[in-house]
Structure formats: structure tokens, C-alpha cells
Amino acid sequence: MLSSYNLNHLQEIEAESIYIIREVAAQFENPVLLFSGGKDSICIAHIAMKAFYPAKIPFPLMHIDTGHNFKETIDFRDAFVDKLGAKIIVRKVQETIDKGRAVEEKGVNASRNILQTTTLLDAIEEFQFDAALGGARRDEEKARAKERFFSHRDEFGQWDPKNQRPELWLLLNGRKNIGEHFRVFPISNWTEMDVWQYILSEGLALPSIYFSHKRNIINRNGLLLADSEYLPKKEGDLTKEMQIRFRTIGDMTCTGAVESSASNLQEVIKEVAASRVTERGGRADDKRTETSMENRKREGYF
């Protein structure tokens, strides 16, 4: 059960997010909502629906598809967007590779996660989007803690954390030059626990892989990766069926699972409350270097 304190807190952060989303609609001519099918983007899409109800969301959703996604996520994405009555744009990393705009990584640690940057920037250029709403939160990772609500990107789609505008008293500055755009993060002030509590309070549906299920897993240096055709194998890799769930959703080649018996939202919330590992602690792409996320963000990553 949610306490009155929790409900008041959720109402406050929801109101802040609604304000930010409405500011996007007011200040920008051609925004888009980045939608992965993960819990954070589900929350933002739901909040956007509430922000403009009874009208429809006045901008499209867009998914940058690595081609190595969990099937459950793609199935959920299509059903969710259909129920929402929204328009979705899908741009595929495979098409970026086919055009020679990106090069497939090789080796046992190969992933398409980084390649999404080029696909995203190409899509922003293709549709001339001037704002892209995303689900990043400040508690996820230290580079994301440097973001503003309105995070400026230059004409090359790049981010300079030292050149962001102040947002005193929640005054949001969307002024830009030709070719520039903004990334907007309406749930920046939310925590992972806030997201789960909000999902429970709003009765939101989620992809099934957020809950405990059996799956063939490869334990790679303590990182539990789903065995799939997309995961390059190396000598010594052993597959074992385990009872797991995923705390975050991304490319199958770098998204780690956690052992879990949490089969419903209440159990997930208890598990998250007791965890001493961050949500992105199971993401292989964040472990490449200490500054891997910041380096990717500077180049135009989400």
C-alpha cells in the first residue's frame, strides 16, 4: 500500500513533469518523445497523455531499435502505442549499418548500444526535431546527474556539460540557434523507487521481463546476460537456466539480469528498497570505462 506521504510526493513530482512536458509543447515547434518500451519511457508517455488529456499527445513517439531487443519489449511497445493512440516512428540501427554510417562491433563484447547514437542523430536531422524528450534520471548515473531539464545540444548533436543553461526557479530556456536541439528530461528529479511507486499507483502495464521468470543465462564475470543469438560467445561461457528479472531494459548484449523471485510490483518495490546495487550496475556498456556514459552523451547519446 502507498502511504499518504508517498502519494503526496508522487503528485508533486508528477505535477513538475507535467509542467516540463507542457513547456516543451509551448516552446518548441517539433518535439518527439523517445520511447524504448522501458519503465521510464512508459511513465513519461503516460504523464504526457495526462498533460494533454482529453486531446492526444501532440507529438510522436520514436524508438531507436538496435535489432537486438528483447522480443517482449517490442511486443509491449506495439501494444502500448496502439492503446495510447499515438504515432510512433521506428528507426533501426541495422539500416544505419547498411548505409555505412556505422560499423558493427566485433568480438565477444560487441554491442549495438553505442551505435544508436548515429541512428538517433540521423533521425533528428531527418525529421528536423528541435526537442527530444527522454527518460533519464539523475540517480541513474553520474553523467546524467549533470543534465538540466532542458539540455542543450549543438548543431552536431553534441553535449557540453559545462555549457548548460541555469534553471533557477524552474525557469526553462529553450532558445536555440539553427541546427541545434534540446534533450528534455521530465523525470530528472525522480528516483528508481519513485518510478516503481508511480507505476503501482497508476496501475501501469509493463513488459513481462521486469518480473521474475526463468531464462537461459550466461554468467560473464558476475554479469548475468541473456543467452541469445545476438550475444557473441567466448570459450568457457556456460548457459544455465535461472530465475531472474531485469531492472532496466536495453540491448540484449549488454543488459544484465538479477536473480529474483519478485513476480509483482509490491515484491519488486521491496527488492529495490533492499538493493545496494544501482539500477545500471548490471549494464555492460557502462563498465567499459569510468566515463563511458559521459563520453557517449558528449557524442549525442540519450
PDB file of N, CA and C in Angstrom, residues 51-120:
ATOM      1  N   ALA A  51      -1.002  15.123 -19.415  1.00  0.00           N
ATOM      2  CA  ALA A  51      -0.731  16.551 -19.578  1.00  0.00           C
ATOM      3  C   ALA A  51      -1.643  17.195 -20.606  1.00  0.00           C
ATOM      4  N   PHE A  52      -2.070  16.416 -21.611  1.00  0.00           N
ATOM      5  CA  PHE A  52      -2.851  17.000 -22.706  1.00  0.00           C
ATOM      6  C   PHE A  52      -4.272  16.435 -22.797  1.00  0.00           C
ATOM      7  N   TYR A  53      -4.630  15.544 -21.895  1.00  0.00           N
ATOM      8  CA  TYR A  53      -5.956  14.939 -21.914  1.00  0.00           C
ATOM      9  C   TYR A  53      -7.037  16.021 -21.818  1.00  0.00           C
ATOM     10  N   PRO A  54      -8.133  15.908 -22.581  1.00  0.00           N
ATOM     11  CA  PRO A  54      -8.577  14.759 -23.397  1.00  0.00           C
ATOM     12  C   PRO A  54      -8.025  14.745 -24.816  1.00  0.00           C
ATOM     13  N   ALA A  55      -7.198  15.728 -25.176  1.00  0.00           N
ATOM     14  CA  ALA A  55      -6.565  15.682 -26.500  1.00  0.00           C
ATOM     15  C   ALA A  55      -5.493  14.604 -26.507  1.00  0.00           C
ATOM     16  N   LYS A  56      -5.055  14.218 -27.687  1.00  0.00           N
ATOM     17  CA  LYS A  56      -3.970  13.242 -27.816  1.00  0.00           C
ATOM     18  C   LYS A  56      -2.629  13.938 -27.619  1.00  0.00           C
ATOM     19  N   ILE A  57      -1.593  13.166 -27.352  1.00  0.00           N
ATOM     20  CA  ILE A  57      -0.248  13.713 -27.227  1.00  0.00           C
ATOM     21  C   ILE A  57       0.103  14.418 -28.540  1.00  0.00           C
ATOM     22  N   PRO A  58       0.514  15.695 -28.488  1.00  0.00           N
ATOM     23  CA  PRO A  58       0.683  16.472 -29.723  1.00  0.00           C
ATOM     24  C   PRO A  58       2.018  16.276 -30.431  1.00  0.00           C
ATOM     25  N   PHE A  59       2.731  15.229 -30.110  1.00  0.00           N
ATOM     26  CA  PHE A  59       3.976  14.928 -30.815  1.00  0.00           C
ATOM     27  C   PHE A  59       4.153  13.414 -30.884  1.00  0.00           C
ATOM     28  N   PRO A  60       4.942  12.931 -31.826  1.00  0.00           N
ATOM     29  CA  PRO A  60       5.093  11.481 -31.989  1.00  0.00           C
ATOM     30  C   PRO A  60       6.050  10.881 -30.962  1.00  0.00           C
ATOM     31  N   LEU A  61       6.007   9.558 -30.875  1.00  0.00           N
ATOM     32  CA  LEU A  61       6.999   8.793 -30.127  1.00  0.00           C
ATOM     33  C   LEU A  61       8.012   8.254 -31.131  1.00  0.00           C
ATOM     34  N   MET A  62       9.234   7.997 -30.673  1.00  0.00           N
ATOM     35  CA  MET A  62      10.244   7.427 -31.566  1.00  0.00           C
ATOM     36  C   MET A  62      11.088   6.398 -30.817  1.00  0.00           C
ATOM     37  N   HIS A  63      11.268   5.260 -31.445  1.00  0.00           N
ATOM     38  CA  HIS A  63      12.108   4.198 -30.895  1.00  0.00           C
ATOM     39  C   HIS A  63      13.316   3.994 -31.793  1.00  0.00           C
ATOM     40  N   ILE A  64      14.498   4.046 -31.192  1.00  0.00           N
ATOM     41  CA  ILE A  64      15.726   3.703 -31.907  1.00  0.00           C
ATOM     42  C   ILE A  64      16.000   2.232 -31.617  1.00  0.00           C
ATOM     43  N   ASP A  65      15.763   1.400 -32.597  1.00  0.00           N
ATOM     44  CA  ASP A  65      15.758  -0.055 -32.446  1.00  0.00           C
ATOM     45  C   ASP A  65      17.121  -0.633 -32.836  1.00  0.00           C
ATOM     46  N   THR A  66      17.803  -1.264 -31.871  1.00  0.00           N
ATOM     47  CA  THR A  66      19.105  -1.862 -32.168  1.00  0.00           C
ATOM     48  C   THR A  66      18.975  -3.127 -33.008  1.00  0.00           C
ATOM     49  N   GLY A  67      17.786  -3.713 -33.030  1.00  0.00           N
ATOM     50  CA  GLY A  67      17.619  -5.004 -33.696  1.00  0.00           C
ATOM     51  C   GLY A  67      17.970  -6.167 -32.784  1.00  0.00           C
ATOM     52  N   HIS A  68      18.501  -5.847 -31.598  1.00  0.00           N
ATOM     53  CA  HIS A  68      18.879  -6.862 -30.618  1.00  0.00           C
ATOM     54  C   HIS A  68      18.071  -6.692 -29.338  1.00  0.00           C
ATOM     55  N   ASN A  69      16.842  -6.262 -29.483  1.00  0.00           N
ATOM     56  CA  ASN A  69      15.974  -6.044 -28.334  1.00  0.00           C
ATOM     57  C   ASN A  69      15.334  -7.339 -27.863  1.00  0.00           C
ATOM     58  N   PHE A  70      14.863  -7.326 -26.631  1.00  0.00           N
ATOM     59  CA  PHE A  70      14.055  -8.434 -26.138  1.00  0.00           C
ATOM     60  C   PHE A  70      12.715  -8.434 -26.881  1.00  0.00           C
ATOM     61  N   LYS A  71      12.286  -9.606 -27.311  1.00  0.00           N
ATOM     62  CA  LYS A  71      11.016  -9.702 -28.045  1.00  0.00           C
ATOM     63  C   LYS A  71       9.860  -9.172 -27.197  1.00  0.00           C
ATOM     64  N   GLU A  72       9.917  -9.450 -25.901  1.00  0.00           N
ATOM     65  CA  GLU A  72       8.853  -8.999 -25.014  1.00  0.00           C
ATOM     66  C   GLU A  72       8.721  -7.472 -25.035  1.00  0.00           C
ATOM     67  N   THR A  73       9.860  -6.786 -25.169  1.00  0.00           N
ATOM     68  CA  THR A  73       9.836  -5.326 -25.188  1.00  0.00           C
ATOM     69  C   THR A  73       9.182  -4.804 -26.462  1.00  0.00           C
ATOM     70  N   ILE A  74       9.538  -5.388 -27.600  1.00  0.00           N
ATOM     71  CA  ILE A  74       8.973  -4.941 -28.877  1.00  0.00           C
ATOM     72  C   ILE A  74       7.474  -5.219 -28.929  1.00  0.00           C
ATOM     73  N   ASP A  75       7.072  -6.388 -28.459  1.00  0.00           N
ATOM     74  CA  ASP A  75       5.634  -6.716 -28.433  1.00  0.00           C
ATOM     75  C   ASP A  75       4.883  -5.721 -27.543  1.00  0.00           C
ATOM     76  N   PHE A  76       5.464  -5.415 -26.398  1.00  0.00           N
ATOM     77  CA  PHE A  76       4.823  -4.463 -25.489  1.00  0.00           C
ATOM     78  C   PHE A  76       4.766  -3.074 -26.120  1.00  0.00           C
ATOM     79  N   ARG A  77       5.861  -2.654 -26.749  1.00  0.00           N
ATOM     80  CA  ARG A  77       5.902  -1.336 -27.405  1.00  0.00           C
ATOM     81  C   ARG A  77       4.740  -1.157 -28.360  1.00  0.00           C
ATOM     82  N   ASP A  78       4.534  -2.139 -29.225  1.00  0.00           N
ATOM     83  CA  ASP A  78       3.489  -2.033 -30.250  1.00  0.00           C
ATOM     84  C   ASP A  78       2.095  -1.993 -29.634  1.00  0.00           C
ATOM     85  N   ALA A  79       1.878  -2.820 -28.601  1.00  0.00           N
ATOM     86  CA  ALA A  79       0.572  -2.848 -27.949  1.00  0.00           C
ATOM     87  C   ALA A  79       0.322  -1.564 -27.174  1.00  0.00           C
ATOM     88  N   PHE A  80       1.356  -1.046 -26.526  1.00  0.00           N
ATOM     89  CA  PHE A  80       1.225   0.174 -25.720  1.00  0.00           C
ATOM     90  C   PHE A  80       0.890   1.371 -26.601  1.00  0.00           C
ATOM     91  N   VAL A  81       1.617   1.534 -27.698  1.00  0.00           N
ATOM     92  CA  VAL A  81       1.403   2.672 -28.588  1.00  0.00           C
ATOM     93  C   VAL A  81       0.026   2.595 -29.229  1.00  0.00           C
ATOM     94  N   ASP A  82      -0.393   1.380 -29.584  1.00  0.00           N
ATOM     95  CA  ASP A  82      -1.722   1.202 -30.175  1.00  0.00           C
ATOM     96  C   ASP A  82      -2.819   1.605 -29.191  1.00  0.00           C
ATOM     97  N   LYS A  83      -2.659   1.207 -27.930  1.00  0.00           N
ATOM     98  CA  LYS A  83      -3.648   1.553 -26.904  1.00  0.00           C
ATOM     99  C   LYS A  83      -3.638   3.046 -26.630  1.00  0.00           C
ATOM    100  N   LEU A  84      -2.454   3.661 -26.667  1.00  0.00           N
ATOM    101  CA  LEU A  84      -2.322   5.096 -26.411  1.00  0.00           C
ATOM    102  C   LEU A  84      -2.899   5.929 -27.549  1.00  0.00           C
ATOM    103  N   GLY A  85      -2.978   5.330 -28.734  1.00  0.00           N
ATOM    104  CA  GLY A  85      -3.458   6.062 -29.894  1.00  0.00           C
ATOM    105  C   GLY A  85      -2.465   7.073 -30.407  1.00  0.00           C
ATOM    106  N   ALA A  86      -1.184   6.791 -30.186  1.00  0.00           N
ATOM    107  CA  ALA A  86      -0.118   7.719 -30.584  1.00  0.00           C
ATOM    108  C   ALA A  86       0.541   7.239 -31.868  1.00  0.00           C
ATOM    109  N   LYS A  87       1.276   8.150 -32.497  1.00  0.00           N
ATOM    110  CA  LYS A  87       2.078   7.811 -33.665  1.00  0.00           C
ATOM    111  C   LYS A  87       3.475   7.440 -33.194  1.00  0.00           C
ATOM    112  N   ILE A  88       4.041   6.376 -33.753  1.00  0.00           N
ATOM    113  CA  ILE A  88       5.409   6.016 -33.394  1.00  0.00           C
ATOM    114  C   ILE A  88       6.269   5.924 -34.649  1.00  0.00           C
ATOM    115  N   ILE A  89       7.462   6.457 -34.545  1.00  0.00           N
ATOM    116  CA  ILE A  89       8.480   6.372 -35.592  1.00  0.00           C
ATOM    117  C   ILE A  89       9.531   5.377 -35.113  1.00  0.00           C
ATOM    118  N   VAL A  90       9.898   4.426 -35.948  1.00  0.00           N
ATOM    119  CA  VAL A  90      10.950   3.460 -35.605  1.00  0.00           C
ATOM    120  C   VAL A  90      12.098   3.636 -36.586  1.00  0.00           C
ATOM    121  N   ARG A  91      13.277   3.855 -36.063  1.00  0.00           N
ATOM    122  CA  ARG A  91      14.484   3.907 -36.875  1.00  0.00           C
ATOM    123  C   ARG A  91      15.443   2.842 -36.383  1.00  0.00           C
ATOM    124  N   LYS A  92      16.033   2.088 -37.322  1.00  0.00           N
ATOM    125  CA  LYS A  92      16.783   0.881 -36.975  1.00  0.00           C
ATOM    126  C   LYS A  92      18.282   1.063 -37.167  1.00  0.00           C
ATOM    127  N   VAL A  93      19.029   0.579 -36.165  1.00  0.00           N
ATOM    128  CA  VAL A  93      20.485   0.614 -36.236  1.00  0.00           C
ATOM    129  C   VAL A  93      20.984  -0.191 -37.434  1.00  0.00           C
ATOM    130  N   GLN A  94      20.285  -1.285 -37.776  1.00  0.00           N
ATOM    131  CA  GLN A  94      20.706  -2.108 -38.911  1.00  0.00           C
ATOM    132  C   GLN A  94      20.727  -1.287 -40.198  1.00  0.00           C
ATOM    133  N   GLU A  95      19.758  -0.405 -40.369  1.00  0.00           N
ATOM    134  CA  GLU A  95      19.737   0.439 -41.562  1.00  0.00           C
ATOM    135  C   GLU A  95      20.906   1.421 -41.561  1.00  0.00           C
ATOM    136  N   THR A  96      21.290   1.897 -40.391  1.00  0.00           N
ATOM    137  CA  THR A  96      22.454   2.773 -40.270  1.00  0.00           C
ATOM    138  C   THR A  96      23.723   2.031 -40.670  1.00  0.00           C
ATOM    139  N   ILE A  97      23.828   0.773 -40.259  1.00  0.00           N
ATOM    140  CA  ILE A  97      24.978  -0.058 -40.631  1.00  0.00           C
ATOM    141  C   ILE A  97      24.978  -0.316 -42.133  1.00  0.00           C
ATOM    142  N   ASP A  98      23.803  -0.644 -42.689  1.00  0.00           N
ATOM    143  CA  ASP A  98      23.698  -0.934 -44.126  1.00  0.00           C
ATOM    144  C   ASP A  98      24.098   0.268 -44.980  1.00  0.00           C
ATOM    145  N   LYS A  99      23.842   1.473 -44.477  1.00  0.00           N
ATOM    146  CA  LYS A  99      24.193   2.684 -45.209  1.00  0.00           C
ATOM    147  C   LYS A  99      25.666   3.059 -45.054  1.00  0.00           C
ATOM    148  N   GLY A 100      26.383   2.318 -44.202  1.00  0.00           N
ATOM    149  CA  GLY A 100      27.788   2.636 -43.965  1.00  0.00           C
ATOM    150  C   GLY A 100      27.990   3.785 -42.998  1.00  0.00           C
ATOM    151  N   ARG A 101      26.931   4.166 -42.299  1.00  0.00           N
ATOM    152  CA  ARG A 101      27.016   5.268 -41.343  1.00  0.00           C
ATOM    153  C   ARG A 101      27.555   4.813 -39.992  1.00  0.00           C
ATOM    154  N   ALA A 102      27.549   3.499 -39.754  1.00  0.00           N
ATOM    155  CA  ALA A 102      28.081   2.936 -38.515  1.00  0.00           C
ATOM    156  C   ALA A 102      28.684   1.579 -38.829  1.00  0.00           C
ATOM    157  N   VAL A 103      29.623   1.161 -38.014  1.00  0.00           N
ATOM    158  CA  VAL A 103      30.325  -0.104 -38.235  1.00  0.00           C
ATOM    159  C   VAL A 103      30.014  -1.049 -37.079  1.00  0.00           C
ATOM    160  N   GLU A 104      29.564  -2.241 -37.433  1.00  0.00           N
ATOM    161  CA  GLU A 104      29.241  -3.261 -36.433  1.00  0.00           C
ATOM    162  C   GLU A 104      30.476  -3.612 -35.619  1.00  0.00           C
ATOM    163  N   GLU A 105      30.329  -3.646 -34.289  1.00  0.00           N
ATOM    164  CA  GLU A 105      31.435  -4.042 -33.437  1.00  0.00           C
ATOM    165  C   GLU A 105      31.683  -5.544 -33.575  1.00  0.00           C
ATOM    166  N   LYS A 106      32.933  -5.934 -33.331  1.00  0.00           N
ATOM    167  CA  LYS A 106      33.312  -7.341 -33.402  1.00  0.00           C
ATOM    168  C   LYS A 106      33.807  -7.800 -32.027  1.00  0.00           C
ATOM    169  N   GLY A 107      33.843  -9.122 -31.842  1.00  0.00           N
ATOM    170  CA  GLY A 107      34.386  -9.676 -30.609  1.00  0.00           C
ATOM    171  C   GLY A 107      33.308 -10.047 -29.612  1.00  0.00           C
ATOM    172  N   VAL A 108      33.739 -10.643 -28.495  1.00  0.00           N
ATOM    173  CA  VAL A 108      32.795 -11.181 -27.514  1.00  0.00           C
ATOM    174  C   VAL A 108      32.051 -10.090 -26.759  1.00  0.00           C
ATOM    175  N   ASN A 109      32.594  -8.888 -26.719  1.00  0.00           N
ATOM    176  CA  ASN A 109      31.920  -7.794 -26.016  1.00  0.00           C
ATOM    177  C   ASN A 109      31.195  -6.845 -26.967  1.00  0.00           C
ATOM    178  N   ALA A 110      31.007  -7.276 -28.204  1.00  0.00           N
ATOM    179  CA  ALA A 110      30.359  -6.427 -29.201  1.00  0.00           C
ATOM    180  C   ALA A 110      28.923  -6.099 -28.800  1.00  0.00           C
ATOM    181  N   SER A 111      28.531  -4.866 -29.054  1.00  0.00           N
ATOM    182  CA  SER A 111      27.173  -4.411 -28.759  1.00  0.00           C
ATOM    183  C   SER A 111      26.787  -3.328 -29.757  1.00  0.00           C
ATOM    184  N   ARG A 112      25.498  -3.224 -30.017  1.00  0.00           N
ATOM    185  CA  ARG A 112      24.996  -2.153 -30.871  1.00  0.00           C
ATOM    186  C   ARG A 112      24.539  -0.940 -30.064  1.00  0.00           C
ATOM    187  N   ASN A 113      24.701  -0.981 -28.768  1.00  0.00           N
ATOM    188  CA  ASN A 113      24.166   0.086 -27.937  1.00  0.00           C
ATOM    189  C   ASN A 113      24.748   1.443 -28.304  1.00  0.00           C
ATOM    190  N   ILE A 114      26.054   1.511 -28.492  1.00  0.00           N
ATOM    191  CA  ILE A 114      26.704   2.777 -28.828  1.00  0.00           C
ATOM    192  C   ILE A 114      26.273   3.247 -30.218  1.00  0.00           C
ATOM    193  N   LEU A 115      26.003   2.289 -31.126  1.00  0.00           N
ATOM    194  CA  LEU A 115      25.656   2.648 -32.499  1.00  0.00           C
ATOM    195  C   LEU A 115      24.326   3.385 -32.591  1.00  0.00           C
ATOM    196  N   GLN A 116      23.525   3.321 -31.527  1.00  0.00           N
ATOM    197  CA  GLN A 116      22.248   4.037 -31.530  1.00  0.00           C
ATOM    198  C   GLN A 116      22.430   5.544 -31.699  1.00  0.00           C
ATOM    199  N   THR A 117      23.589   6.054 -31.271  1.00  0.00           N
ATOM    200  CA  THR A 117      23.822   7.496 -31.326  1.00  0.00           C
ATOM    201  C   THR A 117      23.686   8.022 -32.747  1.00  0.00           C
ATOM    202  N   THR A 118      24.343   7.361 -33.702  1.00  0.00           N
ATOM    203  CA  THR A 118      24.278   7.811 -35.092  1.00  0.00           C
ATOM    204  C   THR A 118      22.862   7.715 -35.629  1.00  0.00           C
ATOM    205  N   THR A 119      22.171   6.624 -35.309  1.00  0.00           N
ATOM    206  CA  THR A 119      20.787   6.453 -35.769  1.00  0.00           C
ATOM    207  C   THR A 119      19.890   7.540 -35.208  1.00  0.00           C
ATOM    208  N   LEU A 120      20.079   7.863 -33.936  1.00  0.00           N
ATOM    209  CA  LEU A 120      19.279   8.912 -33.307  1.00  0.00           C
ATOM    210  C   LEU A 120      19.542  10.273 -33.942  1.00  0.00           C
TER     211      LEU A 120
END
